[in-house]
Coordinates of C-alpha atoms and ligand atoms in Angstrom, one line a residue:
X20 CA 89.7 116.8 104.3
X21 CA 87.8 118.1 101.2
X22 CA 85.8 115.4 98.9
X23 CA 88.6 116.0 96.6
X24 CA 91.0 113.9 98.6
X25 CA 91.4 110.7 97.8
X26 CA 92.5 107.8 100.8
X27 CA 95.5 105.8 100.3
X28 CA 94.6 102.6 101.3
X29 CA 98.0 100.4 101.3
X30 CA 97.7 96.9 101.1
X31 CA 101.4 95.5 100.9
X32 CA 101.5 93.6 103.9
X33 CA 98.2 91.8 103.3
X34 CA 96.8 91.0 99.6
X35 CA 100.7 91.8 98.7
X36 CA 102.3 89.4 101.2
X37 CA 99.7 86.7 99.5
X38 CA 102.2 86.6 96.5
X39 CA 103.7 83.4 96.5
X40 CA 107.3 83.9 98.6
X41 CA 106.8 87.2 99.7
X42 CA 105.8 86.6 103.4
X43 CA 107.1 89.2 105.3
X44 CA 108.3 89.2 109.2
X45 CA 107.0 91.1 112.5
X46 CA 110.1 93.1 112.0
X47 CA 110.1 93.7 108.3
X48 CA 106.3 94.4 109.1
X49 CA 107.0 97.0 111.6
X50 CA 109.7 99.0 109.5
X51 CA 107.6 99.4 106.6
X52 CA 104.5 100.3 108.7
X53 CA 106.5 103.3 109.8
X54 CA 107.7 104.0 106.6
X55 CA 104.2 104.1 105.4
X56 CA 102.4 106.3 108.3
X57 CA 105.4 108.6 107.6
X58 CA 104.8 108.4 103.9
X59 CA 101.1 109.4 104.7
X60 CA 99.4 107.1 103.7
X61 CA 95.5 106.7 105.1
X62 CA 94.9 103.5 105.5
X63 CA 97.5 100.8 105.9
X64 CA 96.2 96.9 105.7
X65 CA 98.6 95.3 108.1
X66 CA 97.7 91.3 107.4
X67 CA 94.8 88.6 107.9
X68 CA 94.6 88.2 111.7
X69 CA 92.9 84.8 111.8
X70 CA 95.2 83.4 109.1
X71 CA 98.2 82.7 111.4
X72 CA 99.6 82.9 115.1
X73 CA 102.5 85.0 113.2
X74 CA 100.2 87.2 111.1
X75 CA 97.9 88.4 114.1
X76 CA 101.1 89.6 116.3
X77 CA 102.4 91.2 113.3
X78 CA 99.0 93.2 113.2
X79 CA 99.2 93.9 116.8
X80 CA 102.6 95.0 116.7
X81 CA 102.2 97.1 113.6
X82 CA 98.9 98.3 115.6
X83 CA 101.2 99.0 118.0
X84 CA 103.3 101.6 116.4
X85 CA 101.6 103.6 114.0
X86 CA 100.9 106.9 114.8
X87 CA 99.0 108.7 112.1
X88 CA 97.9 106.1 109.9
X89 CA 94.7 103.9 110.1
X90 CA 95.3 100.1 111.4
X91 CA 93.4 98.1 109.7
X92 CA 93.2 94.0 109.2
X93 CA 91.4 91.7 107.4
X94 CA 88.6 89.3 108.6
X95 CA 86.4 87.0 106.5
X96 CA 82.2 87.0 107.6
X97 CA 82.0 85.2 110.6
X98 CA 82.2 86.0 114.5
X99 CA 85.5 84.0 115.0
X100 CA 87.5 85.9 112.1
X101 CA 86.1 89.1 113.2
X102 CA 87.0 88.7 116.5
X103 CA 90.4 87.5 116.1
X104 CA 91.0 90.7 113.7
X105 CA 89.7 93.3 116.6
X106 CA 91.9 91.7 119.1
X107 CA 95.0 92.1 116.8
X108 CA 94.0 96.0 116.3
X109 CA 92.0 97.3 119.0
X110 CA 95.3 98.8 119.8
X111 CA 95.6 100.9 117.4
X112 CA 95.1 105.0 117.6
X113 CA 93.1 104.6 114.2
X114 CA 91.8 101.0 114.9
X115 CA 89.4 99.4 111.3
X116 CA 88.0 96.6 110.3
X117 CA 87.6 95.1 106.8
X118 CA 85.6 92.2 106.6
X119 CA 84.4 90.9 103.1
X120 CA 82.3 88.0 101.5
X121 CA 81.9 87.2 98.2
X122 CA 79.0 88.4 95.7
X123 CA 79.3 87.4 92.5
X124 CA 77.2 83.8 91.1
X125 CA 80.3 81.9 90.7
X126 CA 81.8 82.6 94.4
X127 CA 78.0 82.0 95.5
X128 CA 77.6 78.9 93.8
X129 CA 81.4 77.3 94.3
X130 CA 83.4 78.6 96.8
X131 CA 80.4 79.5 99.5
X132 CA 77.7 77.2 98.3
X133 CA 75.6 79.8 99.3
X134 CA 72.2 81.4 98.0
X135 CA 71.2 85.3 97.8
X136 CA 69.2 85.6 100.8
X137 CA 72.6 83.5 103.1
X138 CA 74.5 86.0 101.2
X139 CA 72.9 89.0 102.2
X140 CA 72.2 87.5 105.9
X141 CA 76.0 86.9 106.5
X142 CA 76.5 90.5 105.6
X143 CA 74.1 91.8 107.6
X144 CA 75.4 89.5 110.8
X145 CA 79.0 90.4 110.2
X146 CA 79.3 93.9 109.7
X147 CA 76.6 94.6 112.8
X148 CA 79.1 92.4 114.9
X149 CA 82.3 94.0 113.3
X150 CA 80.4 97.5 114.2
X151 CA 79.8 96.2 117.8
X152 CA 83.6 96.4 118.3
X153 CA 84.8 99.0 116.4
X154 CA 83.4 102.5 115.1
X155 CA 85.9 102.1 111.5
X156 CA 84.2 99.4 109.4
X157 CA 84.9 98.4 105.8
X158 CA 82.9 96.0 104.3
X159 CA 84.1 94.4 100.9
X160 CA 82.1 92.8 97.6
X161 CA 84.6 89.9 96.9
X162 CA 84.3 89.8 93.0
X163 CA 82.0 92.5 92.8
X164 CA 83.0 92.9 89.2
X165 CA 81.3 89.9 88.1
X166 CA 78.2 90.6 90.4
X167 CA 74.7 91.0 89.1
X168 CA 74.5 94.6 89.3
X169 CA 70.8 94.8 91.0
X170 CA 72.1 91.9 93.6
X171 CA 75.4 94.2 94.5
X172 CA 73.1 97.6 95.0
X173 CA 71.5 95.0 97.7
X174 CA 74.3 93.6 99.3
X175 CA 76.3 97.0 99.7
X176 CA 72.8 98.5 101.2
X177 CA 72.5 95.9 103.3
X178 CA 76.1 96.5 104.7
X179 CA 75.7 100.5 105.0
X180 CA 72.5 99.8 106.7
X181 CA 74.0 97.5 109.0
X182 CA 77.0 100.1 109.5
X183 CA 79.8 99.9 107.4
X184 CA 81.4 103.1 107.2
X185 CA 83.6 102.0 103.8
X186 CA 82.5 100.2 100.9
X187 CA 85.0 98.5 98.8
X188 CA 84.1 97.2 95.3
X189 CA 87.0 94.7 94.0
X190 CA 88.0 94.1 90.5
X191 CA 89.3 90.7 92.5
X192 CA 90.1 88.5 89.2
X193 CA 91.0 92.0 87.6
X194 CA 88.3 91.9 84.8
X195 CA 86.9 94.9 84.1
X196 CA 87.7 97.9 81.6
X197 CA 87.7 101.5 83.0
X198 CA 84.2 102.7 81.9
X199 CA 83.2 99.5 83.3
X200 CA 84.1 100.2 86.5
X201 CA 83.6 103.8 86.6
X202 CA 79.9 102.7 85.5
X203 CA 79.6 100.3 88.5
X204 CA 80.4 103.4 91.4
X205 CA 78.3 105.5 89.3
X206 CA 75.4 103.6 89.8
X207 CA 76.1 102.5 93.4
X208 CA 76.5 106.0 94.6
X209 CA 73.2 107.1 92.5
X210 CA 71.2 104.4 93.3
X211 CA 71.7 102.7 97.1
X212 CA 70.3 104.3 100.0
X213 CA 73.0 105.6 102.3
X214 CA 75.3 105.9 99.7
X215 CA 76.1 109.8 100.5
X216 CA 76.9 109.1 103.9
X217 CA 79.8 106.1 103.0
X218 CA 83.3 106.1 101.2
X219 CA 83.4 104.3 98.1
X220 CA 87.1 102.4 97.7
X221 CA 88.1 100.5 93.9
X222 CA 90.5 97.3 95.2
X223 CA 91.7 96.7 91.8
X224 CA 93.8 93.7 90.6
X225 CA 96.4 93.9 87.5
X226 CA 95.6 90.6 85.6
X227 CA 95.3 92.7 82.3
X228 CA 97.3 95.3 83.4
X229 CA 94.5 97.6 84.3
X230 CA 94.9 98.1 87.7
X231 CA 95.8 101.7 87.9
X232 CA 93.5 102.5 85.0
X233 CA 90.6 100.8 86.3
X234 CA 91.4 102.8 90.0
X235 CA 91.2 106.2 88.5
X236 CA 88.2 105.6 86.9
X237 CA 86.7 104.7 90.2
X238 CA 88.2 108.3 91.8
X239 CA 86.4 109.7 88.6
X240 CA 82.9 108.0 89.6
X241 CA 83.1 109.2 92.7
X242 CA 85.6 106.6 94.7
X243 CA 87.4 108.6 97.4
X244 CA 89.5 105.6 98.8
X245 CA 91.8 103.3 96.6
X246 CA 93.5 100.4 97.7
X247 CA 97.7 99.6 96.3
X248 CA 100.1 97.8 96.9
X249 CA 103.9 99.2 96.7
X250 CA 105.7 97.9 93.8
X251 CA 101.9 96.4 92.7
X252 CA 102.2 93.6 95.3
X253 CA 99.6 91.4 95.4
X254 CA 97.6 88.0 94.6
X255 CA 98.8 86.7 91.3
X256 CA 99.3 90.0 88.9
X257 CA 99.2 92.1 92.2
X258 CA 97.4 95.2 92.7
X259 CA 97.2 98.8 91.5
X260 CA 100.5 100.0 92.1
X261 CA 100.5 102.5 95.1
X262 CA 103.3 104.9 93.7
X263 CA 101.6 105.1 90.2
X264 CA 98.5 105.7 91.8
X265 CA 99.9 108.5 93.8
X266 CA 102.0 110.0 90.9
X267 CA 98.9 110.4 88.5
X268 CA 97.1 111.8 90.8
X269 CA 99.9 114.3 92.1
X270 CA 101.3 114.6 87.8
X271 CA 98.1 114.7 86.6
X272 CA 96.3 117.6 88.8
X273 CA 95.4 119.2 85.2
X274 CA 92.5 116.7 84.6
X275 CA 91.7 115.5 87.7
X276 CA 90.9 117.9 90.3
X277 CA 92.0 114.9 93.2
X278 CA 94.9 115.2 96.6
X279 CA 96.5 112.5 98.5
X280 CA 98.7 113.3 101.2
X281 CA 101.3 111.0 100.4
X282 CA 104.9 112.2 100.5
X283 CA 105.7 111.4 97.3
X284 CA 109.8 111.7 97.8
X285 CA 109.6 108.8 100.1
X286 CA 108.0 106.2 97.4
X287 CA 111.9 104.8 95.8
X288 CA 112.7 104.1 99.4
X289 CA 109.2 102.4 100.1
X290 CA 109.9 100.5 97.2
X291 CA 113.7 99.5 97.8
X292 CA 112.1 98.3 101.1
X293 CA 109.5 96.0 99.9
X294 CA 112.1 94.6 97.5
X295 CA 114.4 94.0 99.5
X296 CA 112.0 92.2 102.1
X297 CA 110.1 89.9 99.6
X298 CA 113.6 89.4 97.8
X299 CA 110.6 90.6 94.6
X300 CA 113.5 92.7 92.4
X301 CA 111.8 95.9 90.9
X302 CA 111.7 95.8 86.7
X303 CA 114.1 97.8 85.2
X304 CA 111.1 100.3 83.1
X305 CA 108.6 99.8 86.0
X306 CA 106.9 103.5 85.9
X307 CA 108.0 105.7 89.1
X308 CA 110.1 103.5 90.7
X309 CA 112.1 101.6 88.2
X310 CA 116.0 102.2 87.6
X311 CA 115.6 103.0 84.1
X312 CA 112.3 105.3 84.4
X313 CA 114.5 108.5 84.7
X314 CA 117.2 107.0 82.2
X315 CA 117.4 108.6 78.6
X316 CA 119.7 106.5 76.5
X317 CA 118.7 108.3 72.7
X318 CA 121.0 110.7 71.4
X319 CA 117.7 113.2 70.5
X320 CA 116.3 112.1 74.2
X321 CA 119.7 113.3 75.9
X322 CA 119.9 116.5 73.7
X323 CA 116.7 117.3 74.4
X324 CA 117.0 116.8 78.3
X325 CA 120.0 119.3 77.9
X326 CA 118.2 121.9 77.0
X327 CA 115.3 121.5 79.1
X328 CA 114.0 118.5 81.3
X329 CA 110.6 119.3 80.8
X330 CA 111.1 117.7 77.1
X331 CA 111.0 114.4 78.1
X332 CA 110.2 114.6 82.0
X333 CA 106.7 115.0 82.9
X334 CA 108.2 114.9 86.7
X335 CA 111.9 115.3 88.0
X336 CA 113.5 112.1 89.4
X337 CA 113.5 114.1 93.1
X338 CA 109.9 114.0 93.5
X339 CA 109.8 110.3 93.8
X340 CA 112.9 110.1 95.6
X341 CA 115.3 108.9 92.9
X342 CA 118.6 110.4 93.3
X343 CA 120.5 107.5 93.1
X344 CA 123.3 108.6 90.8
X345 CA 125.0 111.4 93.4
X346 CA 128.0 110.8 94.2
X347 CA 128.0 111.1 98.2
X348 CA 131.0 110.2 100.1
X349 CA 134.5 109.0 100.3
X350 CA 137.2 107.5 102.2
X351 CA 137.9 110.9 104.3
X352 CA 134.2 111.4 104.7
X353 CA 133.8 111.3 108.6
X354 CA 130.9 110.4 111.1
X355 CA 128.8 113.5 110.5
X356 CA 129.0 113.7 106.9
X357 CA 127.4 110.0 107.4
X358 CA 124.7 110.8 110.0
X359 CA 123.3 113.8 107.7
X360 CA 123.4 110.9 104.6
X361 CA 121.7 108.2 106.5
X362 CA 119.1 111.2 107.3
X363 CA 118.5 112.3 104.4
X364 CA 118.3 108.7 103.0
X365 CA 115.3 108.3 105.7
X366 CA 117.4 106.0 108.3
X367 CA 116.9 106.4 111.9
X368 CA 119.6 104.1 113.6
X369 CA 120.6 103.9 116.9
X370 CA 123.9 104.2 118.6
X371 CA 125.4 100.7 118.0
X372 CA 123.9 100.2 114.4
X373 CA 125.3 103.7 113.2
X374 CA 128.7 102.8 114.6
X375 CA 128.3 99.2 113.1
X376 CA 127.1 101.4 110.0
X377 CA 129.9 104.0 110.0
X378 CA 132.5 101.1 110.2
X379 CA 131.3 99.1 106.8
X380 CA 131.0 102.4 105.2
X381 CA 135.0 102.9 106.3
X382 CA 135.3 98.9 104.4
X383 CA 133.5 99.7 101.6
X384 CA 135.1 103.7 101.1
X385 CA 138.4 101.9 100.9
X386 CA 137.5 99.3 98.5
X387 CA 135.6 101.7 96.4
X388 CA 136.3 104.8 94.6
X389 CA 133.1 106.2 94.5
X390 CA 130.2 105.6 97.2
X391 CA 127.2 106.8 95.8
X392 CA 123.3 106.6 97.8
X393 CA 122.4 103.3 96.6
X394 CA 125.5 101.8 97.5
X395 CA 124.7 103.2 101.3
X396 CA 121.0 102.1 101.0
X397 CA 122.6 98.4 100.2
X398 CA 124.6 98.6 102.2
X399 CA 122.6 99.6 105.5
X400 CA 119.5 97.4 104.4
X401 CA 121.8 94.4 104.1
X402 CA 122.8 95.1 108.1
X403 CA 119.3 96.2 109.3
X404 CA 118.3 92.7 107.4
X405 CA 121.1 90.4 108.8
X406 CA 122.2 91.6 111.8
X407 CA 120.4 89.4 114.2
X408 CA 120.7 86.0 112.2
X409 CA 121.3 83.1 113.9
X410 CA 123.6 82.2 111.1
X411 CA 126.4 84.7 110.5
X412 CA 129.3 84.0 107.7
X413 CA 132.6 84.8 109.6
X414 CA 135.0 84.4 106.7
X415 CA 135.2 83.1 102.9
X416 CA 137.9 82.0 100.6
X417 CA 137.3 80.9 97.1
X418 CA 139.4 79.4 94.9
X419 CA 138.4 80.0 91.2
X420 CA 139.3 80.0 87.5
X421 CA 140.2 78.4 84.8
X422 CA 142.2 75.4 86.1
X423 CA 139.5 73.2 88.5
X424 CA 139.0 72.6 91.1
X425 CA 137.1 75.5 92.4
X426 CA 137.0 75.2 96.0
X427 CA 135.6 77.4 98.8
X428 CA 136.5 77.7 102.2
X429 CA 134.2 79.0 104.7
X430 CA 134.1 80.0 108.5
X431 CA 130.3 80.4 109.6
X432 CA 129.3 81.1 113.2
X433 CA 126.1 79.3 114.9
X434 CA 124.9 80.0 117.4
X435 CA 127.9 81.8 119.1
X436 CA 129.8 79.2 117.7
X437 CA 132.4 79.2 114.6
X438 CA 132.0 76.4 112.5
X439 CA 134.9 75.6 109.3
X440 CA 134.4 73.5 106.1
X441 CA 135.8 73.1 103.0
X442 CA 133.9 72.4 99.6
X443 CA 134.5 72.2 96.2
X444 CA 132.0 72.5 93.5
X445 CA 130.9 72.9 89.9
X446 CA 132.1 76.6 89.9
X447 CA 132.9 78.8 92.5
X448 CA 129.1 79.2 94.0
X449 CA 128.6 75.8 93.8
X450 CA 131.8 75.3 96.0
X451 CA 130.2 78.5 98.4
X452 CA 127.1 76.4 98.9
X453 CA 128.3 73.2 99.0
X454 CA 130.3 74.3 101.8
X455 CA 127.3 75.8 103.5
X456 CA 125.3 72.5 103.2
X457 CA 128.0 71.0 104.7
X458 CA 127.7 73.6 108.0
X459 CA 124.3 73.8 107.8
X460 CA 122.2 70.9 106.6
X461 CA 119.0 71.4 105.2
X462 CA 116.9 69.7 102.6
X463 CA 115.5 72.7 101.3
X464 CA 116.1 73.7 96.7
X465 CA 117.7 76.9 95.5
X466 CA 114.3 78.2 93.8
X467 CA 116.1 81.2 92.7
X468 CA 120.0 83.1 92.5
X469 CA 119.8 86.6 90.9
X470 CA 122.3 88.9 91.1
X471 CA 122.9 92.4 90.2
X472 CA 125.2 95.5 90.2
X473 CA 124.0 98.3 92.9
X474 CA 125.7 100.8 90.7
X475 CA 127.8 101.1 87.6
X476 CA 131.4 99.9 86.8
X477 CA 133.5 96.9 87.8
X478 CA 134.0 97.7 91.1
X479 CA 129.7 98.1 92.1
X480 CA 128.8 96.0 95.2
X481 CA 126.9 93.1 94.1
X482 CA 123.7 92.4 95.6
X483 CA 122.7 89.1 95.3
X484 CA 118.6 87.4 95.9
X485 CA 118.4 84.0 96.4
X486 CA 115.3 82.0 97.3
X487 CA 114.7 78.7 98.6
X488 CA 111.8 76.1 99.2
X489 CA 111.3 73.7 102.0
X490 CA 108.4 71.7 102.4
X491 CA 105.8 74.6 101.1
X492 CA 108.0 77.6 103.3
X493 CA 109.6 79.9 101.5
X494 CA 112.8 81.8 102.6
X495 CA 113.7 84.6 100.7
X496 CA 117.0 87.0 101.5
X497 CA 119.2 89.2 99.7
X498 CA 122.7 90.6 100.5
X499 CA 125.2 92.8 99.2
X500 CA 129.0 93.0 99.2
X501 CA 131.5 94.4 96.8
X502 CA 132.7 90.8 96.3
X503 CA 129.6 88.8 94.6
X504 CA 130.7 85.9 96.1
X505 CA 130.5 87.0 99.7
X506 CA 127.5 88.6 99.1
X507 CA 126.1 85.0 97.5
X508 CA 127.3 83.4 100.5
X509 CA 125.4 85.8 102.9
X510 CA 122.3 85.9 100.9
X511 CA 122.1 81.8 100.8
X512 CA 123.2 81.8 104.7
X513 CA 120.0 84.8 104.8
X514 CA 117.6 82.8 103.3
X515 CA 118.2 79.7 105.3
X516 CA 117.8 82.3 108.5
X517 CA 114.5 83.1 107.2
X518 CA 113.7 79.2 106.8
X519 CA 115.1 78.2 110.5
X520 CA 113.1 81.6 111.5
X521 CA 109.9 80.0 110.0
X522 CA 110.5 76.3 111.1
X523 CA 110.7 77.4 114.9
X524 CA 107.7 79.3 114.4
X525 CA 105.6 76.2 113.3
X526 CA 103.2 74.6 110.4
X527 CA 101.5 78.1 111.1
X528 CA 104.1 80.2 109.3
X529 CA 103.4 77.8 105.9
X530 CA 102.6 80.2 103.1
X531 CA 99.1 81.0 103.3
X532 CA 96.6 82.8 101.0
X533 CA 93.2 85.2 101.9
Ligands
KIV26 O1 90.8 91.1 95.7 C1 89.9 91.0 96.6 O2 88.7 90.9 96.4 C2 90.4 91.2 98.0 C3 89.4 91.3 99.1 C4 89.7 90.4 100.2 C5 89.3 92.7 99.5 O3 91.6 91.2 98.2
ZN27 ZN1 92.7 91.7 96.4

């Protein structure tokens, strides 16, 4: 790699999966891990070992199946953490550890209670002991935006001298103004011993919507790793989103001579994934990814897009992966015509899911007119998500309209065993999950029902999120069907999945935060 490349450090399933409800499982971990090596990106942050039972196997198992991609997880300064973290990666091809402490006087003086010289010894024992075990070490300056510069020149020379092989410099309360932060890696990379012989990484978070920014000026000041989240995941504001990260540097080659290897036609699926995982829906006019950021509504817009793309497309829709709006196939469209779809939409199914596939295709080619990509990417992601529930809806009839009572009537298997009710509510999804209470009690609240139109026209399948709270554990799900009030039915039967998922796995799978 030349100096001019610049790492993609992804952090999704780590500071990302810290947002309040957007836990993630082994499974959902593993799928987007391979997404990601296959995306190319460098790094991919895969959790916080220590922080649960669930988090370290997910780690492992992600450790497990990445080929190309650095593993790396997370691990706070002492012995325990750092062990924990080595034992959940050491399987890894590309095994790393990050390990961080806090600098700045506020973290010293109320969160670690700790003076300078602690400070600096804790650094020195834990990245010595992380570089005992393994050869990839990142160190990491927690609030190193609101560090005394002269004490962070100390405390990231005491961590190359003790071996770290990455320095990260976090904008962790997302602070600092470009030149600011450009000014900081300027002077760390003039001014610490060892510097040359290190990466430099910006971790920057969006609480002033700077993120991005502030990342690019890092790259600019000599940064040559930055660490995203897809979508901008992440702690409160989230992080620097990883696809606009990518698609200035890729857009923007002009003014700054910088490379990543990421593949940037796979970004809209990596996004459609962590959506639909966290149940987090994407904004409308969110750059690169967002439905309407290829849109052009304005008479003078359209005109000009006519003529020439160029005039209001500084890139074309296909180099992110948005394609959304081609119409694919149709009720005679047979089994191969699918498979080269599903291929080209980046699903690799096997046997019995491409069959299972194939057949709700067949459903939903019949009920529709038109089937276009996103209707097949709903469609498949809904299966991948809910096939192995423990809670399966078998059959739904609603009763709705003008004249009360709305009443729903609803068959729902359990556990290999079909269970009927009959409910009738305030409105036909009240009736749906009242009736679903009934089958399945729970004391858990309906935090949040969203739903939305895959595609255009009245006959779009309806993909609906819903979210729901249960002493602290949060279980997100979202389903589609071109009835929206099956697919509210699956998606509140999903979510209390994810909840029963959770409950059996213990007080360990409680939302927990870095
Ligand atoms: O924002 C931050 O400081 C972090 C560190 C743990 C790297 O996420
Ligand atoms: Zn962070």
């Amino acid at each position: 790699m030349t100096s001019q490349h610049v790492k993609i450090f992804d952090t999704t399933m780590r500071d990302g999966e810290q947002s309040p409800g957007a836990s993630m499982t082994l499974d959902e971990k593993l799928e987007l891990a391979q997404w990601m090596d296959a995306m190319g990106v460098d790094v991919i942050e895969a959790g916080f070992p220590i922080s649960s039972n669930g988090d370290f196997e997910a780690v492992r198992a992600v450790a497990g199946v990445v080929k190309e991609s650095v593993v790396c997880g997370l691990s706070r300064a002492g012995a325990k953490d750092i062990d924990r973290c080595w034992e959940a990666i050491k399987g890894a091809a590309r095994p790393r550890i990050h390990s961080f402490l806090s600098t700045s006087p506020i973290h010293r003086k109320h969160k670690l209670q700790m003076h300078e010289d602690q400070v600096i010894d804790a650094i020195q024992f834990s990245v010595t002991h992380a570089r005992n075990l393994c050869g990839d070490v990142e160190w990491s300056a927690e609030d190193a935006t609101r560090t005394e510069r002269d004490f962070l020149r100390r405390a990231v020379e005491t961590a190359i001298k003790a071996g770290a092989t990455t320095i990260n410099i976090p904008d962790t309360v997302g602070y600092s103004f470009p030149q600011e932060y450009g000014a900081i890696f300027a002077d760390l990379i003039e001014n610490v011993p060892g510097a040359d012989k290190v990466v430099f990484s910006a971790h920057c978070h969006n609480d002033l919507g700077l993120a991005v920014a502030n990342s690019i000026a890092a790259v600019m000041a000599g940064a040559r790793q930055i660490e995203c989240a897809i979508n901008g995941m992440g702690e409160r504001a989230g992080n620097a989103a990883l696809e606009e990260v990518a698609m200035a540097l890729k857009v923007r080659g002009d003014a700054l001579p910088f490379t990543t290897q990421i593949d940037s036609t796979r970004l809209m699926r990596a996004s459609q994934m962590v959506s639909r995982i966290t149940g987090f829906p994407v904004q409308y006019n969110k750059a690169i990814v967002g439905k309407n950021a290829f849109s052009h509504e304005s008479g003078i817009h359209q005109d000009g897009m006519l003529k020439n793309a160029q005039t209001y497309e500084i890139m074309a829709p296909e180099d992110v992966g948005q394609g959304g709006t081609s119409l694919v196939l149709g009720k005679l469209s047979g089994r191969a015509a699918f498979k080269d779809k599903l291929r080209d939409l980046g699903y690799e199914l096997g046997a019995n899911e491409f069959q299972d596939a194939f057949s709700r295709f067949k459903e939903l080619a019949d009920r529709k007119r038109h089937v276009y990509d996103d209707d097949i990417i709903a469609l498949v992601d809904d299966q991948i998500a809910h096939s192995h529930d423990a809670y399966q809806i078998k059959r739904l009839r609603v009763v709705a309209g003008t004249d009360g009572p709305q009443t729903a009537e609803l068959d729902i298997e359990i556990d290999g065993e079909t269970k009927w009710t009959t409910a009738r509510g305030n409105g036909p999804v009240d009736a749906i999950f009242g009736a679903i209470r009934a089958l399945i009690p729970h004391e858990a609240k309906l935090d949040l029902y969203q739903v939305h139109a895959v595609t255009e026209g009245t006959d779009a399948q309806a993909e609906v999120s819903v979210r729901l709270i249960e002493n602290g554990r949060v279980g997100v799900a979202r389903a589609a069907d071109a009835d929206t009030l099956v697919a509210s039915a699956k998606a509140y039967v999903a979510a209390l999945n994810r909840l029963a998922a959770k409950r059996q796995r213990g007080p360990d799978a409680q939302e927990s935060a870095a």
